[in-house]
XYZ file of C-alpha atoms in Angstrom:
275
model
C 66.464 128.463 74.937
C 66.836 126.975 78.446
C 70.797 126.076 78.311
C 70.982 122.260 78.535
C 74.716 120.800 79.388
C 75.457 117.261 78.215
C 78.017 115.191 80.203
C 79.809 112.406 79.408
C 80.034 109.676 82.488
C 80.659 106.399 83.204
C 76.974 105.368 82.736
C 76.595 107.148 79.625
C 75.305 110.365 78.514
C 73.726 112.922 81.365
C 72.012 116.041 80.565
C 71.316 118.895 82.996
C 68.641 121.509 82.757
C 67.792 124.049 85.437
C 69.653 121.783 88.353
C 68.066 118.744 86.959
C 69.878 115.790 86.134
C 68.639 113.309 83.368
C 70.098 110.055 82.108
C 70.113 109.736 78.441
C 69.644 105.983 78.071
C 70.217 105.590 74.648
C 71.592 108.303 72.547
C 75.333 108.666 72.186
C 77.087 111.633 71.135
C 77.799 111.039 67.711
C 73.825 110.809 67.239
C 73.616 114.501 68.905
C 76.379 115.601 66.434
C 74.441 114.009 63.361
C 71.338 115.365 63.976
C 70.169 118.294 61.723
C 68.579 120.280 64.835
C 70.436 118.835 68.116
C 68.836 121.158 70.410
C 65.329 120.135 69.367
C 66.216 116.445 69.441
C 67.991 116.484 72.635
C 64.735 118.331 74.117
C 62.763 115.128 72.955
C 65.031 112.648 74.366
C 64.871 114.441 77.611
C 61.032 114.327 77.707
C 61.353 110.528 78.344
C 64.643 110.701 80.332
C 65.183 109.126 83.874
C 65.913 111.884 86.339
C 68.948 111.083 88.210
C 71.200 112.247 91.007
C 74.229 114.286 89.882
C 77.576 112.375 88.750
C 80.810 112.634 90.553
C 83.060 112.303 87.616
C 82.809 113.393 83.935
C 84.902 112.304 80.904
C 85.471 114.728 77.919
C 82.095 115.302 76.001
C 83.586 113.740 72.662
C 83.216 110.301 70.983
C 84.139 110.227 67.206
C 84.521 114.044 66.813
C 87.846 115.346 65.551
C 89.267 118.718 67.367
C 90.419 121.456 65.035
C 91.807 124.804 65.995
C 92.170 128.207 64.653
C 95.189 130.509 65.634
C 96.087 134.014 65.645
C 92.597 135.196 66.339
C 93.423 137.534 69.162
C 96.047 140.495 69.150
C 97.710 138.990 72.000
C 98.170 135.647 70.373
C 99.573 137.474 67.172
C 102.146 139.443 69.287
C 103.363 136.116 71.198
C 103.759 134.087 68.190
C 105.902 136.578 66.433
C 107.897 136.853 69.348
C 108.771 133.440 69.613
C 109.460 132.902 65.862
C 111.177 135.934 65.347
C 114.776 134.570 65.374
C 113.417 131.721 62.945
C 112.181 134.615 60.438
C 108.695 133.476 60.789
C 107.587 136.376 62.700
C 105.799 138.022 59.518
C 103.791 134.936 58.976
C 101.633 135.713 62.031
C 101.279 139.216 61.427
C 100.041 138.463 57.812
C 97.428 135.933 59.023
C 95.874 138.090 61.559
C 94.873 140.534 58.957
C 94.169 138.085 55.997
C 90.789 136.884 54.640
C 92.037 133.281 55.127
C 92.557 132.221 59.078
C 94.728 129.801 60.036
C 93.234 126.306 60.787
C 95.042 123.460 61.839
C 94.171 119.885 63.230
C 94.275 119.526 66.947
C 93.467 116.029 68.142
C 91.467 112.773 67.594
C 89.188 111.530 70.370
C 92.164 109.360 72.243
C 94.152 112.298 72.776
C 91.431 114.232 74.671
C 90.530 114.174 78.127
C 88.001 115.682 80.532
C 87.928 117.770 83.489
C 89.993 116.445 86.653
C 91.955 114.473 84.179
C 95.769 114.569 83.529
C 97.603 115.916 80.519
C 101.112 115.367 79.495
C 103.799 117.648 78.241
C 106.355 116.852 75.065
C 109.402 115.349 76.212
C 111.549 117.130 73.675
C 110.289 120.589 74.641
C 111.375 123.258 77.221
C 108.770 125.657 76.674
C 105.073 124.437 77.316
C 101.761 126.492 77.896
C 98.278 125.902 77.899
C 96.095 127.721 75.503
C 92.656 128.723 77.318
C 89.771 128.518 74.257
C 86.090 128.723 73.642
C 85.501 125.534 71.575
C 82.481 125.299 69.114
C 80.685 122.058 68.613
C 79.613 121.709 65.079
C 77.161 119.251 63.687
C 77.483 117.483 60.486
C 76.378 120.530 58.400
C 78.684 122.769 60.124
C 76.093 124.630 62.353
C 77.297 125.726 65.699
C 75.041 124.347 68.264
C 76.931 124.133 71.530
C 79.935 125.040 73.163
C 82.595 123.525 75.686
C 85.794 124.634 77.208
C 89.202 123.668 75.326
C 92.899 123.533 76.709
C 95.224 123.591 73.833
C 98.405 122.404 75.132
C 101.207 123.811 72.810
C 105.044 123.805 72.583
C 105.961 127.150 72.139
C 109.785 126.603 71.408
C 108.945 123.821 68.806
C 106.447 126.235 66.925
C 108.971 129.147 67.363
C 111.874 127.137 66.109
C 109.940 126.783 62.863
C 106.541 127.263 61.791
C 106.643 124.146 59.596
C 106.947 122.453 63.074
C 103.434 123.241 64.001
C 101.607 119.503 64.232
C 104.631 118.477 66.326
C 104.104 121.728 68.533
C 100.175 120.749 69.010
C 99.511 117.231 68.459
C 100.606 114.464 70.957
C 99.342 112.081 73.593
C 97.224 113.702 76.301
C 97.470 117.294 74.440
C 93.984 118.459 74.773
C 91.548 118.955 77.512
C 87.705 119.447 76.690
C 84.824 119.860 79.193
C 83.223 119.798 81.731
C 80.285 119.702 79.298
C 78.790 120.358 76.267
C 76.366 123.207 76.602
C 73.710 123.789 74.095
C 72.317 127.217 74.536
C 71.797 130.568 72.620
C 74.798 131.982 70.950
C 77.413 133.616 73.442
C 77.584 137.182 73.221
C 80.907 139.251 72.800
C 80.855 140.021 76.831
C 81.479 136.625 77.136
C 84.400 136.167 79.610
C 87.335 133.809 79.586
C 89.619 133.387 82.369
C 92.639 131.125 83.431
C 94.330 130.328 86.540
C 97.414 128.298 87.070
C 98.305 126.971 90.321
C 101.860 125.449 91.388
C 101.864 123.861 94.984
C 98.596 125.866 95.662
C 99.833 129.080 94.725
C 98.803 130.853 91.786
C 101.725 131.430 89.415
C 99.574 132.832 86.200
C 96.167 134.375 85.930
C 94.504 136.091 82.984
C 91.318 137.103 81.741
C 89.927 138.267 78.437
C 86.490 138.239 76.498
C 84.879 137.170 72.810
C 85.063 140.784 72.094
C 88.809 140.678 71.705
C 88.467 138.086 68.823
C 89.421 139.190 65.482
C 87.099 136.813 63.702
C 83.455 135.641 64.424
C 82.768 131.742 65.492
C 80.420 131.732 62.170
C 83.369 132.982 60.163
C 85.720 130.260 61.634
C 83.527 127.637 61.219
C 82.770 128.424 57.594
C 86.401 128.197 56.789
C 86.798 124.846 58.303
C 83.654 123.562 56.251
C 84.916 124.853 53.220
C 85.767 121.759 50.967
C 85.435 119.602 53.825
C 83.246 117.161 55.457
C 83.058 115.827 58.973
C 80.790 112.493 59.155
C 80.063 113.007 63.257
C 80.647 116.836 63.196
C 83.708 118.222 65.183
C 84.850 120.572 67.843
C 86.834 123.689 66.657
C 88.915 125.580 69.223
C 88.628 129.365 68.526
C 92.140 130.889 69.643
C 93.534 132.150 72.715
C 93.953 135.769 74.042
C 95.741 134.770 77.115
C 99.596 133.750 76.904
C 101.820 133.324 80.077
C 104.827 135.643 79.940
C 108.021 134.449 77.876
C 110.014 133.174 80.990
C 106.784 131.047 81.936
C 106.650 127.020 81.442
C 104.306 124.521 82.809
C 105.962 121.988 85.326
C 104.275 118.677 86.358
C 102.002 118.803 89.204
C 100.633 121.996 88.018
C 96.998 122.441 87.831
C 95.124 124.482 85.151
C 91.530 126.120 85.651
C 90.261 127.628 82.631
C 86.720 129.165 83.173
C 84.244 130.691 80.705
C 80.819 132.451 81.705
C 77.967 130.059 81.100
C 80.059 127.147 80.561
C 81.765 126.371 83.804
C 85.293 125.494 84.522
C 87.884 123.111 83.063
C 90.650 121.607 85.447
C 93.506 119.597 84.258
C 96.824 118.504 85.941
C 99.922 117.971 84.391
C 101.795 114.627 84.700
């Protein structure tokens, strides 16, 4: 399968294949997510689509989809969660869920809380310890089938979650809490060697950098998707963030003006700024 990247732009949906850009005049992202075979349907749309010049700006590749997330799917994440919550007596929760059959799954964002590449995200005003979590995002159609991927920036308030694990929704969900993009890439399944990298710039200088790969994940994308779909339905499909293996040191917190650059092989780079 030749990879196709689908972008949300001011003129509607735009697709890129082999460095050629196409404007998809009629379809919306909801249409793509509700197809039984999204890749085949998209290829048919591109057969008659108008070729255009490359757009200059992109929105988040989302319309009516919810964004969910999995936690503690990497060993580094398990260790970080145990450290931040040990004073509250919650450290063993993360150790146990890492090895359990059932994964940690939680709601992350509605579409209006999600912003694309180049956009600004915000920090919680009642938190003093905020970090980005670079993650592979799975695009799941209405049947729960993984048909594409994008990059996720899961902003998290570590001090709020660490104070009490029951505060997780407040540590994860607020206005402008999630970055997604730059495109929804429809392609063959990504291999375990797929690299994920993050760089955080402050006043033009790197203050944190890291790199990992999907090989470090405890669970497979298919396993996480199957658990999310258990006894649940998503009329417009959804995105599922698959957890992070890159956690800044405990003394680090985001500041206004920071630039976050998250790159994943074959998917590009998602860039967000902090208000």
